[in-house]
Amino acid sequence: MKVQSADFINRSAKAIGDEQLQRALGNVRKGFIGKRAKAAAALPEFEAIRDEAVGIKNHVLNHLDVYLERFEANVKAAGGHVHWARDDAEARAIILELCRKENARTVTKGKSMLTEEIELNAHLEAHGIETVETDLGEYIIQLRGESPSHIIAPAVHLNRDQVEADFRRVHSHLAEERALETPESLLGEAREVLRRRYFDADVGITGANFLVAETGSSVIVTNEGNGDLTQTLPRVHIALASIEKIVPTMEDLSTILRLLARSATGQEMSVYTTISTGPRRADDQDGPEEYHIVLLDNGRSALLGTEFQEVLRCIRCGACMNHCPVFHAVGGHAYGAVYPGPIGAVITPALAGIEKAGHLPNASTFCGRCESVCPMRIPLPKLMRRWRDKEYEKGLQPATMRRGISLWAFAAQHPRVYRFGTKYAAALLSRLGGARRRIARLPFASGWTGARDLPAPEGQTFMQAYAAAKKADRS
Amino acid sequence: MFRRLAGEEAIFQDSNSTPPTVGLFVTCLVDLFRPAVGFASIKLLEEAGCQIEVPDTQTCCGQPAFNAGHREEAVTIARQVIAAFEPFDYVVAPSGSCAATIRRHYPELLADDPKWSSRAEAVASKTYELTSFLTDVRSLAGVKVELPEKTIAIYHDSCSGLRELGVKTQPRSLLGTIENLELKEMEEPEVCCGFGGTFCTKYPAISEVIVSAKTKDIDATGADLLLAGDMGCLMNMAGRLRREGRRTEVRHVVEILSGMTEAPPIAGRQEDQS
Ligand code: SF4
């Protein structure tokens, strides 16, 4: 997995300076939040379903081996194949091998963050296999050579004009004067181009939102129907899923599905929910002749039984990033990792190491809104704080920050030292504030005064003033 | 000063019951930057029939260390706070953030410490943010305060108070009883102001984007007065409003609830005239 999070400060500065991006991010803020709130409010038992879903997922994670084995047995019983991949390299090799056996020249792909995680497209292309993204957003960023900036809305950082320009550039075989002014016309054009590609494909690769142990099924939810076409038209369907996507039963699946779209886009359900169990049977109208599931670990099983296990409940709805003030300010690409936002801040260090992802769990105000909207009640701020603990233990924090906090903490543990310090700080800062009682520049707090004044203290600390008042009272 | 409204009579007029003791957790930012908030808190709590003490071994709740991964130091500070505040019936702070640290995070910090975990739980369960203590525990339904002129106020929901302690209606219901004060809402009162403790100095550029969105929202309401329950957020928003040259007055909510507005505002018109 490519991680460029060490460069977070520069990447975020660039994002902040990008006016077009800032406008696009305004839409995330305006669009998703209200829709989710409305959808949640319209379902009285929403909170109860959240609790139930958390229970289901906790249960599975505590017995993951059992459910994975059951899943594997049921896939086989339905005529499919299961492949286990420990890491991204193994997953890439398995998928390439399957494509080669099929002599595949072109594969279609439904949107899958996991294929981003293992950088599958580049690998297949390097081996002469063309990959065609069929999700509209994913298709757009593929045209642009970019990566998704959001886990459910990969092209949310772009505006319509940019997409129109890309389409006119790439679809050069189409008439110059065709209208591409509305989102619908853009969608129509992408559909038309993609429609032909579906039939070229030898292999269809999708992700899986869920795996159902009792039936051996993989489940994808989309709003465009592209997932269905990707997996039913080619001769071979490969579904790539990480091991924690498992749920025990269809009943459990339906419980969690009630949360997913509501949390993500504010819909009651996604437009398409497709459940695949094995390859086509003799009397089936359509479907692939071969059905393969690649089960990827890539560091996840190492989280089981640790303080980070809860993150494996994530159903990738994106609600946490939709409600995150930092995501609103810098967008998904600034994080320099496959998964942006609060979930990315927790999972990226888990998958790539805290050494590489140190900024991410720090770049949070701990406002807690992510946790409050997470359908799976993942305590994201707490887990980010856990990563900060690890950073501290490993001595990875910047030295000035580490020393500053240590000094503060030392004083806080010694009330008399503390009183002495605050007394002089209050007096000094108050004097610096002058008659206007504000400090516009403070060398050792330039982070603060770069963008705002520092309101000056009154002059005495509360503790001083209180002690004086009490003394006056007594006399 | 207080209107004793129906329902709380029993609490305040029952002469047999001894007044509850409250340990005031002053918070480090109030101590250093805004003593007026400490005095306003005492006044409000006294008016609500409590007996106040201010333990002088208190310093800070330890949140900076806790959030920076300095766990051991956070644990030591937590124990110190617990020991200082154990003797009281209640612990009250004019801050949702510090109250939440004690109430939500101390038990977690000390969970594996057999000697301290129950003590942490006990102090946590009697710790409150001030406006929620007044309404939820003391059943106060209003304050008898009158502003000198008609004032439009808005209230910013500080993140920790709102999401960790459920403080939302409490300050608003009290503010609603102040004469001459009209309470309006921002478009997004629940959005973080971008302070985030050390976040604002670690990532100043991002913090600036967030606080600027907030000041825009504040300005759009046309309110005269911005209130909140946490000094960190208040200083952040006040600092930005000043830098932008805006004239909205900024105060901690307890200053207005107690009627103690002698101190110049944290930011705003009065300060510019001086
Ligand atoms: S962490 Fe929660 S809110 Fe974020 S994507 Fe996962 S399930 Fe959704």
CSV table of N, CA, C and O in Angstrom, one decimal, chain B residues 1-2 40 43-44 47 143-148 178 251-263:
chain,number,residue,atom,x,y,z
B,1,MET,N,-31.1,37.3,43.1
B,1,MET,CA,-30.8,37.2,41.7
B,1,MET,C,-31.5,36.1,41.0
B,1,MET,O,-31.9,36.3,39.8
B,2,PHE,N,-31.7,35.0,41.6
B,2,PHE,CA,-32.4,33.9,40.9
B,2,PHE,C,-33.9,33.9,41.1
B,2,PHE,O,-34.4,34.2,42.2
B,40,ALA,N,-17.7,34.0,38.4
B,40,ALA,CA,-19.1,33.9,37.9
B,40,ALA,C,-19.6,32.5,38.2
B,40,ALA,O,-20.8,32.3,38.6
B,43,LYS,N,-20.5,32.3,41.9
B,43,LYS,CA,-21.8,33.0,42.2
B,43,LYS,C,-23.0,32.2,41.8
B,43,LYS,O,-23.9,32.0,42.5
B,44,LEU,N,-22.9,31.6,40.6
B,44,LEU,CA,-24.0,30.8,40.1
B,44,LEU,C,-24.3,29.6,41.0
B,44,LEU,O,-25.4,29.3,41.4
B,47,GLU,N,-25.8,30.7,44.3
B,47,GLU,CA,-27.2,31.0,44.1
B,47,GLU,C,-28.0,29.8,44.0
B,47,GLU,O,-29.2,29.8,44.3
B,143,VAL,N,-32.7,32.0,35.4
B,143,VAL,CA,-31.9,32.9,36.2
B,143,VAL,C,-32.6,34.3,36.1
B,143,VAL,O,-33.2,34.6,35.1
B,144,LYS,N,-32.4,35.1,37.1
B,144,LYS,CA,-33.0,36.4,37.1
B,144,LYS,C,-32.0,37.4,36.7
B,144,LYS,O,-31.3,38.0,37.6
B,145,VAL,N,-31.8,37.5,35.5
B,145,VAL,CA,-30.8,38.4,35.0
B,145,VAL,C,-31.4,39.2,33.8
B,145,VAL,O,-32.2,38.7,33.1
B,146,GLU,N,-31.0,40.5,33.8
B,146,GLU,CA,-31.5,41.3,32.7
B,146,GLU,C,-30.4,42.0,32.0
B,146,GLU,O,-29.5,42.6,32.7
B,147,LEU,N,-30.4,42.0,30.7
B,147,LEU,CA,-29.3,42.7,30.0
B,147,LEU,C,-29.7,44.1,29.8
B,147,LEU,O,-30.9,44.4,29.7
B,148,PRO,N,-28.8,45.1,29.8
B,148,PRO,CA,-29.1,46.5,29.8
B,148,PRO,C,-29.8,46.9,28.4
B,148,PRO,O,-30.6,47.8,28.4
B,178,ILE,N,-33.2,34.9,30.3
B,178,ILE,CA,-32.6,36.2,30.5
B,178,ILE,C,-33.4,37.3,29.8
B,178,ILE,O,-33.6,37.1,28.6
B,251,ARG,N,-18.2,36.0,25.0
B,251,ARG,CA,-18.1,35.8,26.5
B,251,ARG,C,-18.4,34.3,26.8
B,251,ARG,O,-19.1,33.6,26.0
B,252,HIS,N,-17.9,33.9,27.9
B,252,HIS,CA,-18.2,32.6,28.4
B,252,HIS,C,-19.7,32.6,28.9
B,252,HIS,O,-20.1,33.6,29.5
B,253,VAL,N,-20.4,31.6,28.7
B,253,VAL,CA,-21.8,31.6,29.0
B,253,VAL,C,-22.1,31.9,30.5
B,253,VAL,O,-23.1,32.6,30.8
B,254,VAL,N,-21.2,31.5,31.4
B,254,VAL,CA,-21.5,31.8,32.8
B,254,VAL,C,-21.4,33.2,33.2
B,254,VAL,O,-22.0,33.7,34.1
B,255,GLU,N,-20.7,34.0,32.4
B,255,GLU,CA,-20.6,35.4,32.7
B,255,GLU,C,-21.9,36.1,32.5
B,255,GLU,O,-22.4,36.9,33.3
B,256,ILE,N,-22.6,35.6,31.4
B,256,ILE,CA,-23.9,36.2,31.1
B,256,ILE,C,-25.0,35.6,32.1
B,256,ILE,O,-25.8,36.4,32.7
B,257,LEU,N,-24.9,34.3,32.4
B,257,LEU,CA,-25.9,33.7,33.3
B,257,LEU,C,-25.8,34.3,34.7
B,257,LEU,O,-26.8,34.4,35.4
B,258,SER,N,-24.6,34.7,35.1
B,258,SER,CA,-24.5,35.2,36.5
B,258,SER,C,-24.7,36.7,36.5
B,258,SER,O,-24.7,37.3,37.6
B,259,GLY,N,-24.8,37.3,35.3
B,259,GLY,CA,-25.0,38.7,35.3
B,259,GLY,C,-23.6,39.5,35.6
B,259,GLY,O,-23.6,40.7,35.8
B,260,MET,N,-22.6,38.7,35.5
B,260,MET,CA,-21.3,39.4,35.8
B,260,MET,C,-20.5,39.8,34.6
B,260,MET,O,-19.7,39.0,34.0
B,261,THR,N,-20.8,40.9,34.1
B,261,THR,CA,-20.2,41.4,32.8
B,261,THR,C,-19.3,42.6,33.0
B,261,THR,O,-19.1,43.4,32.1
B,262,GLU,N,-18.8,42.7,34.2
B,262,GLU,CA,-17.9,43.8,34.5
B,262,GLU,C,-16.6,43.7,33.7
B,262,GLU,O,-16.1,44.7,33.1
B,263,ALA,N,-16.1,42.5,33.6
B,263,ALA,CA,-14.8,42.3,32.9
B,263,ALA,C,-15.1,42.6,31.4
B,263,ALA,O,-16.2,42.2,30.9
